Each structure stands twice: as structure tokens, then as C-alpha cells.
CSV table of C-alpha atoms in Angstrom, one decimal:
chain,number,residue,atom,x,y,z
A,1,MET,CA,-6.0,37.9,184.9
A,2,SER,CA,-2.3,37.2,185.3
A,3,ASN,CA,-2.2,35.8,181.7
A,4,ALA,CA,-4.2,38.9,180.3
A,5,SER,CA,-2.0,41.3,182.4
A,6,THR,CA,1.1,39.6,181.1
A,7,LEU,CA,-0.1,39.8,177.5
A,8,GLY,CA,-0.9,43.5,178.0
A,9,GLN,CA,2.4,44.1,179.3
A,10,LEU,CA,4.0,42.5,176.4
A,11,ASN,CA,1.8,44.5,174.0
A,12,ASN,CA,2.6,47.6,175.8
A,13,GLY,CA,6.4,46.9,175.7
A,14,ASP,CA,6.2,45.8,172.0
A,15,SER,CA,8.2,48.9,171.2
A,16,CYS,CA,11.1,47.6,173.2
A,17,TRP,CA,11.3,44.3,171.2
A,18,ARG,CA,10.2,45.6,167.8
A,19,ARG,CA,13.2,46.2,165.3
A,20,PRO,CA,13.0,49.9,164.2
A,21,THR,CA,11.8,50.6,160.7
A,22,VAL,CA,14.2,52.6,158.6
A,23,SER,CA,13.1,54.2,155.6
A,24,GLY,CA,14.8,53.8,152.1
A,25,GLY,CA,16.4,57.2,152.2
A,26,ASN,CA,17.9,56.6,155.6
A,27,ALA,CA,19.3,53.3,154.4
A,28,MET,CA,21.1,54.8,151.5
A,29,SER,CA,22.6,57.5,153.7
A,30,GLN,CA,24.0,54.9,156.0
A,31,THR,CA,25.5,53.0,153.1
A,32,GLU,CA,27.2,56.1,151.9
A,33,MET,CA,28.4,56.8,155.4
A,34,VAL,CA,30.1,53.3,155.3
A,35,THR,CA,31.5,53.5,151.7
A,36,LYS,CA,32.5,57.2,151.4
A,37,PRO,CA,35.4,57.0,153.9
A,38,VAL,CA,36.9,53.9,152.0
A,39,ALA,CA,36.6,55.8,148.7
A,40,ASP,CA,38.2,58.9,150.2
A,41,GLU,CA,41.0,56.7,151.6
A,42,ARG,CA,41.6,55.1,148.1
A,43,GLN,CA,41.6,58.5,146.4
A,44,GLN,CA,44.2,59.8,148.9
A,45,SER,CA,46.3,56.7,148.7
A,46,GLY,CA,46.3,56.5,144.9
A,47,PRO,CA,48.7,59.2,144.1
A,48,ILE,CA,50.9,58.0,147.0
A,49,LEU,CA,51.0,54.6,145.6
A,50,ARG,CA,51.8,55.9,142.1
A,51,GLN,CA,54.5,58.0,143.5
A,52,GLN,CA,56.0,55.1,145.4
A,53,LEU,CA,55.9,52.8,142.2
A,54,ARG,CA,57.7,55.7,140.2
A,55,LYS,CA,60.3,55.8,143.0
A,56,VAL,CA,60.7,52.0,142.9
A,57,LYS,CA,61.1,51.9,139.2
A,58,ALA,CA,63.6,54.8,139.2
A,59,ALA,CA,65.7,52.9,141.8
A,60,TYR,CA,65.5,49.7,139.7
A,61,THR,CA,66.6,51.7,136.5
A,62,ARG,CA,69.5,53.3,138.3
A,63,ARG,CA,70.6,49.9,139.6
A,64,SER,CA,70.3,48.5,136.1
A,65,LEU,CA,72.3,51.3,134.6
A,66,LEU,CA,74.9,50.9,137.3
A,67,LEU,CA,75.3,47.2,136.4
A,68,ILE,CA,75.9,47.8,132.8
A,69,THR,CA,77.9,50.8,133.1
A,70,PRO,CA,81.2,48.8,132.7
A,71,LEU,CA,79.9,47.3,129.5
A,72,LEU,CA,78.9,50.6,128.2
A,73,LEU,CA,82.2,52.2,129.0
A,74,PHE,CA,84.0,49.3,127.3
A,75,ILE,CA,81.9,49.6,124.2
A,76,VAL,CA,82.4,53.4,124.0
A,77,VAL,CA,86.1,53.2,124.5
A,78,SER,CA,86.9,50.1,122.4
A,79,PHE,CA,84.3,50.5,119.6
A,80,ILE,CA,82.4,53.7,119.3
A,81,PHE,CA,85.2,56.1,120.0
A,82,PRO,CA,87.8,54.4,117.6
A,83,ILE,CA,85.1,54.3,114.7
A,84,ALA,CA,84.1,57.9,115.3
A,85,THR,CA,87.8,58.9,115.3
A,86,ILE,CA,88.6,57.1,112.1
A,87,LEU,CA,85.4,58.4,110.3
A,88,GLY,CA,86.5,61.9,111.5
A,89,LYS,CA,89.7,61.5,109.5
A,90,SER,CA,87.7,61.3,106.3
A,91,ILE,CA,86.6,64.9,106.7
A,92,ASP,CA,89.7,66.3,108.6
A,93,ASN,CA,91.9,68.7,106.8
A,94,PRO,CA,94.9,69.6,108.8
A,95,GLU,CA,97.9,69.7,106.5
A,96,LEU,CA,97.8,73.4,105.2
A,97,ARG,CA,96.5,74.7,108.5
A,98,VAL,CA,99.5,73.3,110.3
A,99,ALA,CA,102.2,74.1,107.5
A,100,MET,CA,100.7,77.5,106.3
A,101,PRO,CA,99.2,79.4,109.4
A,102,VAL,CA,99.7,82.8,107.9
A,103,THR,CA,98.2,82.1,104.5
A,104,VAL,CA,95.2,80.4,106.2
A,105,ALA,CA,94.7,83.6,108.3
A,106,VAL,CA,94.8,85.8,105.2
A,107,LEU,CA,92.7,83.5,103.0
A,108,ALA,CA,89.9,83.4,105.6
A,109,ASN,CA,89.1,87.1,104.8
A,110,TRP,CA,89.6,86.8,101.0
A,111,PRO,CA,86.3,87.1,99.1
A,112,GLY,CA,87.5,84.8,96.2
A,113,ASP,CA,86.3,86.8,93.5
A,114,ALA,CA,89.6,88.6,92.4
A,115,LEU,CA,93.3,87.8,92.5
A,116,PRO,CA,95.1,88.4,95.8
A,117,ASP,CA,97.1,91.5,96.5
A,118,GLU,CA,100.8,91.6,97.2
A,119,ALA,CA,100.4,91.1,100.9
A,120,MET,CA,98.7,87.7,100.3
A,121,PHE,CA,101.5,86.6,97.9
A,122,GLU,CA,104.0,87.6,100.6
A,123,ALA,CA,102.1,85.5,103.3
A,124,LEU,CA,102.4,82.6,100.9
A,125,ILE,CA,106.1,83.0,100.4
A,126,THR,CA,106.7,83.3,104.1
A,127,ASP,CA,104.8,80.0,104.8
A,128,LEU,CA,106.5,78.2,102.1
A,129,ARG,CA,109.9,79.3,103.4
A,130,ASN,CA,109.0,78.2,107.0
A,131,ALA,CA,107.7,75.0,105.6
A,132,ARG,CA,110.9,74.2,103.8
A,133,SER,CA,112.9,74.7,106.9
A,134,ASN,CA,110.5,72.4,108.9
A,135,GLY,CA,110.4,69.8,106.3
A,136,LEU,CA,106.7,70.3,105.5
A,137,MET,CA,107.0,71.2,101.8
A,138,LEU,CA,106.1,67.7,100.6
A,139,SER,CA,103.0,67.7,102.8
A,140,ILE,CA,101.9,71.0,101.3
A,141,ALA,CA,102.5,69.7,97.7
A,142,LYS,CA,100.9,66.3,98.4
A,143,ARG,CA,97.7,68.0,99.8
A,144,MET,CA,97.5,70.5,96.8
A,145,SER,CA,97.9,67.7,94.4
A,146,TYR,CA,94.5,66.4,95.6
A,147,GLU,CA,92.9,69.4,94.0
A,148,ASP,CA,94.9,69.2,90.8
A,149,ASN,CA,98.0,67.3,89.8
A,150,ARG,CA,99.5,70.4,88.4
A,151,TYR,CA,99.7,71.9,91.9
A,152,ARG,CA,102.4,69.6,93.1
A,153,SER,CA,105.1,71.1,90.8
A,154,LEU,CA,103.7,74.5,91.3
A,155,ILE,CA,104.3,74.3,95.1
A,156,MET,CA,107.8,72.7,94.7
A,157,SER,CA,109.1,75.2,92.2
A,158,THR,CA,107.6,78.4,93.7
A,159,LEU,CA,110.5,79.3,96.0
A,160,ARG,CA,113.0,78.9,93.2
A,161,LYS,CA,111.1,81.5,91.2
A,162,VAL,CA,110.8,84.1,93.9
A,163,PRO,CA,113.1,87.2,93.4
A,164,ALA,CA,115.6,88.0,96.2
A,165,GLU,CA,114.1,91.7,96.4
A,166,GLY,CA,111.3,93.6,95.2
A,167,PRO,CA,107.6,92.8,94.7
A,168,VAL,CA,106.6,89.1,94.8
A,169,ARG,CA,103.3,89.2,93.1
A,170,GLU,CA,104.2,90.2,89.5
A,171,ALA,CA,107.4,88.3,89.4
A,172,LEU,CA,105.7,85.0,90.5
A,173,ILE,CA,102.7,85.4,88.1
A,174,SER,CA,105.3,86.0,85.3
A,175,ALA,CA,107.5,83.0,86.2
A,176,LEU,CA,104.6,80.6,87.2
A,177,PRO,CA,101.3,81.5,85.4
A,178,LEU,CA,99.3,79.2,87.5
A,179,TRP,CA,99.6,81.7,90.3
A,180,GLY,CA,97.8,84.2,88.1
A,181,GLU,CA,94.8,82.0,87.7
A,182,LEU,CA,91.8,82.7,90.1
A,183,SER,CA,91.1,78.9,90.3
A,184,THR,CA,94.5,78.2,91.8
A,185,TRP,CA,93.8,80.5,94.7
A,186,GLN,CA,90.3,79.1,95.1
A,187,SER,CA,91.6,75.7,95.3
A,188,LEU,CA,94.2,76.8,97.9
A,189,GLN,CA,91.4,78.3,99.9
A,190,ARG,CA,89.4,75.0,99.9
A,191,ALA,CA,92.5,73.2,100.9
A,192,THR,CA,93.0,75.5,104.0
A,193,GLN,CA,89.5,74.9,105.4
A,194,PRO,CA,89.2,72.9,108.6
A,195,LEU,CA,86.9,70.3,107.0
A,196,THR,CA,87.2,68.8,103.5
A,197,ARG,CA,85.0,66.6,101.2
A,198,TYR,CA,87.8,65.5,99.0
A,199,TYR,CA,88.2,62.0,100.4
A,200,LEU,CA,84.6,61.2,100.6
A,201,LEU,CA,84.2,62.4,97.1
A,202,SER,CA,87.2,60.5,95.9
A,203,ALA,CA,85.8,57.2,97.6
A,204,PHE,CA,82.9,57.4,94.9
A,205,ASP,CA,85.2,58.6,92.1
A,206,ARG,CA,84.0,62.2,92.3
A,207,LYS,CA,86.0,65.5,92.6
A,208,VAL,CA,85.4,69.3,92.7
A,209,ASP,CA,86.3,71.0,89.4
A,210,VAL,CA,89.0,73.6,89.9
A,211,GLU,CA,87.6,75.8,87.3
A,212,SER,CA,83.9,75.8,88.1
A,213,GLY,CA,83.8,74.5,91.7
A,214,GLN,CA,81.2,71.9,90.8
A,215,ILE,CA,81.3,68.1,91.6
A,216,LYS,CA,82.0,66.0,88.5
A,217,ALA,CA,82.9,62.3,87.9
A,218,LEU,CA,86.5,61.4,87.3
A,219,PRO,CA,87.6,60.3,83.9
A,220,ALA,CA,87.2,56.6,83.2
A,221,ASP,CA,91.1,56.1,83.3
A,222,GLN,CA,91.2,57.6,86.8
A,223,ALA,CA,88.0,56.0,88.3
A,224,LEU,CA,88.8,53.2,90.6
A,225,TYR,CA,86.9,52.9,93.9
A,226,VAL,CA,83.3,52.5,92.6
A,227,ASN,CA,84.5,49.5,90.6
A,228,VAL,CA,86.3,48.0,93.6
A,229,LEU,CA,83.2,48.6,95.7
A,230,LEU,CA,80.9,46.9,93.2
A,231,ARG,CA,83.6,44.1,93.0
A,232,THR,CA,83.5,43.7,96.8
A,233,LEU,CA,79.7,43.6,96.8
A,234,TRP,CA,79.6,40.9,94.1
A,235,MET,CA,82.2,38.8,95.6
A,236,ALA,CA,80.5,38.9,99.0
A,237,ALA,CA,77.1,38.1,97.5
A,238,VAL,CA,78.6,35.0,95.7
A,239,VAL,CA,80.2,33.7,98.7
A,240,THR,CA,77.1,34.3,100.6
A,241,LEU,CA,75.1,32.4,98.0
A,242,LEU,CA,77.5,29.5,98.1
A,243,CYS,CA,77.4,29.5,102.0
A,244,VAL,CA,73.6,29.3,102.0
A,245,THR,CA,73.6,26.5,99.3
A,246,LEU,CA,76.0,24.3,101.1
A,247,GLY,CA,75.0,25.4,104.6
A,248,TYR,CA,71.3,24.8,104.4
A,249,PRO,CA,71.4,21.0,103.7
A,250,LEU,CA,74.3,20.6,106.1
A,251,ALA,CA,72.3,22.2,108.9
A,252,TYR,CA,69.2,20.2,108.0
A,253,TRP,CA,71.0,17.0,108.2
A,254,LEU,CA,72.7,17.9,111.4
A,255,ALA,CA,69.2,18.8,113.0
A,256,LYS,CA,67.8,15.5,112.0
A,257,GLN,CA,70.9,13.6,113.8
A,258,PRO,CA,70.8,12.3,117.4
A,259,THR,CA,72.0,14.7,120.0
A,260,GLY,CA,75.3,12.9,120.6
A,261,ARG,CA,76.3,12.5,116.9
A,262,ALA,CA,75.0,16.1,116.2
A,263,ASN,CA,77.4,17.4,118.8
A,264,LEU,CA,80.4,15.4,117.4
A,265,LEU,CA,79.6,16.7,113.9
A,266,LEU,CA,79.2,20.3,115.0
A,267,MET,CA,82.7,20.1,116.4
A,268,LEU,CA,83.9,19.4,112.8
A,269,VAL,CA,81.9,22.3,111.5
A,270,LEU,CA,83.5,24.6,114.2
A,271,LEU,CA,87.1,23.3,113.4
A,272,PRO,CA,87.9,26.3,111.2
A,273,PHE,CA,87.3,28.6,114.3
A,274,TRP,CA,90.0,26.8,116.0
A,275,THR,CA,92.7,27.5,113.3
A,276,SER,CA,94.4,30.7,112.5
A,277,LEU,CA,93.1,32.4,109.4
A,278,ILE,CA,96.5,32.7,107.9
A,279,VAL,CA,97.0,29.1,108.4
A,280,ARG,CA,93.7,28.2,106.8
A,281,THR,CA,94.7,30.4,103.8
A,282,ALA,CA,98.0,28.9,103.4
A,283,SER,CA,96.4,25.4,103.6
A,284,TRP,CA,94.3,26.3,100.7
A,285,ILE,CA,97.2,27.6,98.8
A,286,VAL,CA,98.9,24.2,99.2
A,287,LEU,CA,95.7,22.3,98.2
A,288,LEU,CA,94.8,24.4,95.2
A,289,GLN,CA,98.1,25.0,93.5
A,290,SER,CA,99.0,23.2,90.3
A,291,SER,CA,100.9,20.5,92.1
A,292,GLY,CA,98.6,20.4,95.0
A,293,LEU,CA,96.4,17.6,96.2
A,294,ILE,CA,93.2,18.6,94.3
A,295,ASN,CA,94.8,19.0,90.9
A,296,GLN,CA,96.9,15.7,91.5
A,297,SER,CA,93.9,13.8,92.4
A,298,LEU,CA,91.9,15.1,89.4
A,299,LEU,CA,94.8,14.2,87.1
A,300,GLY,CA,95.3,10.9,88.6
A,301,SER,CA,91.6,10.0,88.0
A,302,ARG,CA,91.9,11.3,84.4
A,303,LEU,CA,89.1,13.7,84.9
A,304,ILE,CA,91.4,16.6,83.6
A,305,GLU,CA,94.3,16.6,81.2
A,306,GLN,CA,95.9,19.9,82.6
A,307,PRO,CA,96.1,21.2,86.0
A,308,LEU,CA,93.2,23.6,86.8
A,309,ALA,CA,94.1,27.2,87.7
A,310,LEU,CA,92.5,27.3,91.2
A,311,VAL,CA,94.9,29.7,93.0
A,312,PHE,CA,95.7,33.3,92.6
A,313,ASN,CA,92.5,34.0,91.1
A,314,ARG,CA,88.7,34.5,91.9
A,315,ALA,CA,88.1,30.7,92.0
A,316,GLY,CA,90.5,30.3,94.9
A,317,VAL,CA,89.2,33.2,96.8
A,318,TYR,CA,85.6,32.0,96.5
A,319,ILE,CA,86.5,28.4,97.7
A,320,SER,CA,88.6,29.6,100.5
A,321,MET,CA,86.1,32.3,101.8
A,322,THR,CA,83.3,29.9,101.5
A,323,HIS,CA,85.1,27.3,103.7
A,324,ILE,CA,86.1,30.0,106.2
A,325,LEU,CA,82.6,31.5,106.4
A,326,LEU,CA,80.4,28.5,106.3
A,327,PRO,CA,80.0,27.9,110.0
A,328,PHE,CA,78.5,31.4,110.3
A,329,ILE,CA,75.4,30.1,108.3
A,330,VAL,CA,75.3,26.6,109.7
A,331,LEU,CA,75.1,27.7,113.2
A,332,PRO,CA,72.0,30.1,112.9
A,333,LEU,CA,70.2,27.6,110.7
A,334,TYR,CA,70.9,24.6,113.0
A,335,ALA,CA,69.6,26.6,116.1
A,336,VAL,CA,66.4,27.5,114.1
A,337,MET,CA,65.9,24.0,112.6
A,338,LYS,CA,66.3,22.3,116.1
A,339,GLY,CA,63.3,24.3,117.3
A,340,ILE,CA,60.9,23.3,114.5
A,341,SER,CA,58.5,20.4,115.2
A,342,PRO,CA,58.4,17.6,112.6
A,343,ASN,CA,54.6,17.4,113.2
A,344,TYR,CA,53.9,20.2,110.9
A,345,VAL,CA,55.4,18.4,107.9
A,346,ARG,CA,53.7,15.2,109.0
A,347,ALA,CA,50.5,16.7,109.1
A,348,ALA,CA,50.9,18.3,105.6
A,349,ILE,CA,51.8,14.9,104.2
A,350,SER,CA,48.8,13.2,106.0
A,351,LEU,CA,46.5,15.7,104.4
A,352,GLY,CA,47.7,14.7,100.9
A,353,ALA,CA,50.6,17.1,100.1
A,354,HIS,CA,53.6,15.7,98.3
A,355,PRO,CA,56.7,15.3,100.6
A,356,PHE,CA,58.7,17.8,98.7
A,357,ALA,CA,55.8,20.3,98.7
A,358,ALA,CA,55.2,19.9,102.4
A,359,PHE,CA,59.0,20.6,102.8
A,360,TRP,CA,59.0,23.6,100.7
A,361,ARG,CA,55.9,25.2,101.8
A,362,VAL,CA,55.6,24.2,105.4
A,363,TYR,CA,59.2,23.6,106.8
A,364,VAL,CA,61.3,26.0,104.7
A,365,PRO,CA,59.3,29.2,105.7
A,366,GLN,CA,59.9,28.4,109.3
A,367,THR,CA,63.6,28.7,108.5
A,368,TYR,CA,63.6,32.1,107.0
A,369,ASN,CA,64.7,33.8,110.2
A,370,GLY,CA,67.9,31.5,110.3
A,371,VAL,CA,68.5,32.1,106.7
A,372,THR,CA,68.3,35.7,107.0
A,373,ALA,CA,70.5,36.0,110.0
A,374,GLY,CA,73.1,33.7,108.7
A,375,ALA,CA,73.3,35.3,105.2
A,376,LEU,CA,73.4,38.8,106.7
A,377,LEU,CA,76.3,37.6,108.9
A,378,VAL,CA,78.2,36.1,106.2
A,379,PHE,CA,77.7,39.0,103.8
A,380,MET,CA,78.8,41.6,106.4
A,381,MET,CA,81.9,39.5,107.2
A,382,ALA,CA,82.7,38.9,103.5
A,383,ILE,CA,82.8,42.5,102.4
A,384,GLY,CA,85.5,43.2,105.0
A,385,TYR,CA,87.7,40.4,104.2
A,386,TYR,CA,91.4,41.3,103.5
A,387,ILE,CA,94.0,38.4,104.2
A,388,THR,CA,92.3,35.8,102.0
A,389,PRO,CA,91.9,37.8,98.8
A,390,ALA,CA,95.3,39.4,99.3
A,391,LEU,CA,96.9,35.8,99.4
A,392,LEU,CA,94.7,33.8,97.2
A,393,GLY,CA,93.5,36.3,94.8
A,394,GLY,CA,95.1,38.2,91.8
A,395,PRO,CA,95.3,42.0,91.2
A,396,GLY,CA,91.7,41.9,90.0
A,397,ASP,CA,90.3,40.2,93.0
A,398,GLN,CA,91.2,42.7,95.8
A,399,MET,CA,88.4,44.1,97.7
A,400,VAL,CA,87.9,47.5,99.4
A,401,SER,CA,89.7,46.3,102.6
A,402,TYR,CA,92.9,45.8,100.6
A,403,PHE,CA,92.9,49.6,99.6
A,404,VAL,CA,92.0,50.6,103.3
A,405,ALA,CA,95.1,48.8,104.3
A,406,PHE,CA,97.1,50.2,101.6
A,407,PHE,CA,96.3,53.8,102.3
A,408,THR,CA,96.8,53.0,106.1
A,409,ASN,CA,100.1,51.2,106.0
A,410,THR,CA,101.8,52.3,102.8
A,411,THR,CA,101.0,55.8,101.8
A,412,MET,CA,99.8,56.8,105.4
A,413,ASN,CA,96.7,58.6,103.9
A,414,TRP,CA,94.4,58.2,106.8
A,415,GLY,CA,91.8,60.4,105.1
A,416,MET,CA,91.4,58.1,102.2
A,417,ALA,CA,91.5,55.0,104.3
A,418,ALA,CA,88.7,56.5,106.5
A,419,ALA,CA,86.5,57.4,103.5
A,420,LEU,CA,86.8,53.9,102.0
A,421,GLY,CA,86.1,52.4,105.5
A,422,SER,CA,83.0,54.6,105.6
A,423,GLN,CA,81.7,52.8,102.6
A,424,LEU,CA,81.7,49.5,104.4
A,425,LEU,CA,80.2,50.9,107.4
A,426,ILE,CA,77.4,52.6,105.5
A,427,ILE,CA,76.6,49.2,103.9
A,428,VAL,CA,76.5,47.4,107.0
A,429,LEU,CA,74.2,49.9,108.6
A,430,LEU,CA,71.7,49.6,105.6
A,431,LEU,CA,72.0,45.9,105.7
A,432,TYR,CA,71.0,46.0,109.5
A,433,VAL,CA,68.0,48.2,108.7
A,434,VAL,CA,66.9,45.8,106.0
A,435,TYR,CA,67.4,43.0,108.5
A,436,ILE,CA,65.2,44.6,111.1
A,437,ARG,CA,62.4,45.2,108.5
A,438,VAL,CA,62.6,41.7,107.1
A,439,THR,CA,62.5,40.0,110.6
A,440,ARG,CA,59.7,42.5,111.6
A,441,THR,CA,57.6,41.6,108.6
A,442,GLN,CA,58.2,37.8,109.1
A,443,ALA,CA,57.0,38.1,112.8
A,444,GLU,CA,53.8,40.1,111.7
A,445,THR,CA,53.2,37.5,109.1
A,446,ALA,CA,53.6,34.6,111.5
A,447,ILE,CA,51.2,36.4,114.0
A,448,HIS,CA,48.4,36.9,111.4
């Protein structure tokens, strides 16, 4: 009885020990009750985290900009601002606006389709008299000669032909018929504009025709600067080719040497950097002249019977510039070649390739970046050389930089110097664009 009663009590209290049965729907609801607050918390914290991340990035950017601000200021002050100022001189036109303010004001309202009236002639004479007293007559005559060579003598003789009394217009036209031509006044109006295209056109052997107002080429006997520019590009290309031809095997040989020996040999390559440019050029004059070491050695060895003309001509310029610029091709090539594993060429040879074919088709393509960088650097430096061609070259070997120095230091024509300098700047920018595209293409080819 006790066992039966105990068993009955257990059966009656089964509900107390039995785990409650939960339906599937109730189970899902409990899961949602657990996960929903977590999802809501994530949704609420997501924008907050993104906002905090943006703040951290903004603070990092501000700190970075603050760190490079001194460098940016230095570049702007010492590089960008001077270049922008010089380039501005190529279109600046201040001469007549300073020397002839009354005429400038009157010409601003002149339509340009008929000869000026008496008032404009009187304004011209007033400005010329003031310019003579202020010593600005030569400046006016020089600026007007840019439009037409006849205008220099016209300006210088105008005041001598002006009557002491009476109308100026008819007397001046009668004495100097050029003042009666509409093209003269149109040229004067162009010369009084705040900006001019004269210098840029002259840098490419072009000018504005005084009769038609159209841009035309200068006569062959007056054209100069396009030929000088082509000569500059040709000489720079020859020097670049010589540097690549000599620098590639030299860099390859240096890359194959042990580290200690390579460092010692690199010091010899860098030796030109430690010597003044004028000293190096003067040394080449001593070596290349008729009684110099090179000619005397060739004569002593009976390889030549007469001394070679190696100085004050194109050959001397090529030799000296190649020697000076050679390190600029060797160093990039050496840096690239040191990073090339020799296993690639060995693998190609082991697969049956000829050693030269393996070198040409496996090794050389890996050095294209170094060749491109070095050649571009040499070419950009060569087109701006001045001292070496001036000392070692003849009259037909001068480059654009010679004429930039001539207009800057001798004739004080800043506009023409800036226009010629802009030619070199445009060429350098174009070369940089080409370099970026070439390197990008090479990188994409290497990836694929």
C-alpha cells in the first residue's frame, strides 16, 4: 500500500516534474524576443559608429594637412608662385598703359572702324609729350615696334612734326602718312590692351598682320624660335639616346657586382655631382681642344693626322652633356636592376632559350620602368641646359635656354623670355603625361 500510494502520488505530481511542452510558434516568438533587441541595438549603433569613424578620419586628415603645411607653403612660395609670375609676364602688356594713360582711356571707347577725331590725336600728343619728359619715349617706340618695325621711327618723329598751334590731326597726317592709316590706330589699340598675345605668337614665329588683323607666319628670314626649339629637342634626344646606350650596360654591370664593390663604383658614377658644372665644362674644354689630351693621344698613337674639331661645336656639346647627365640614367636603372631576380633568366635558359634571347625577352622588359624614368629625367634636364652649350658650342648649337637668358639679362624683355620659357614648361608637362600613361600601361600589362 505504501508503495502503491507513493507511486500514485508520483503520478499525481507528474505535472510538477514534467518539462512544459512549448509549441513551435511559441518557440519562434521567444527567439525573436531574444534577437530583436540585439538587432535594434545594432541598427541604432550603426549610424553612431559611422559618424564616429568619419570624425576620426576628419581628425586624421586635419593632422596630416597640418604636418605637410610647411612643405606646401614652401612649394607655393619657392616654386609655384615664381613660375606663375614668370608665365604671367608672357601675356602682360603694361608699357603703353603706364606711358600713355590718356590715349588708353580714349582708345577704350574707339570702335576701330574709322580714323580717330581731333580729340584722340590731341590725347596722343599729350601722352607723347609727357612720356618724353618722363623718359618713356623709347619704351613706347620699342613696344610699338613689336607690332610693326615702321612704328618705331613713327613714334620717335611724331613730336617733331606737330605744329605749335592749330589743329593736330590734319597736320600730323600730312607730315606722317602712317597716322592716316586705320591699321596704325588698330595696332596702337591692340598695344594698349592689358593682355597681349604678341610674345606667345613670336615664340612660335607668328605675328598679327597689321592690315588684316589675322595671325600669319613670319617670313623665313625672320623666323628663328621654332628652329631653335626643334634644335633643342633634337640635341636633348641625342643626349638621351647616348646616355641610355652607355648607361644601360654600366648599370647592368654594377648590379652584378658584389655590394661593397658596387658601392665603390657608384661613388665614381656620382663624382660629377660633387663637381661644379662650370668646372666640369671647363675641364672638357681643356680635354677636347686641339692641343688637349684627347687629340694629343690620338696624334701620338697615329690614329689621326690632324687634330679633331671637338670643341666649340655640336660634338663637344654632346660629349660634355652626356658625361654630366649619365648618372641620371644609371641610378634609376641600377635601382630597378638590383630588384630583379636572376632566377627568371635562369629558368628561361633551362627551358631551352638562348642566353641572349632570355636576356632580351625576359630581363630587359623588367627594366622598362627604369629606362623610362631615367630617359625622361635626362631629356627634361637636357632641354633646359644653358651653360654647357654656351661654353662648348658654337652659334648654331645654342638652345632655347640661351635665348631665355639673353632676353632676361641683355635686352630685359621679360615677356619674350617668359614666352620661350613656357615652351619648355609645356614640353615637360606633356612628357610627364606620357610618362604616367606609359608606366600605367606597363603596370597593367604586368598584372595581366
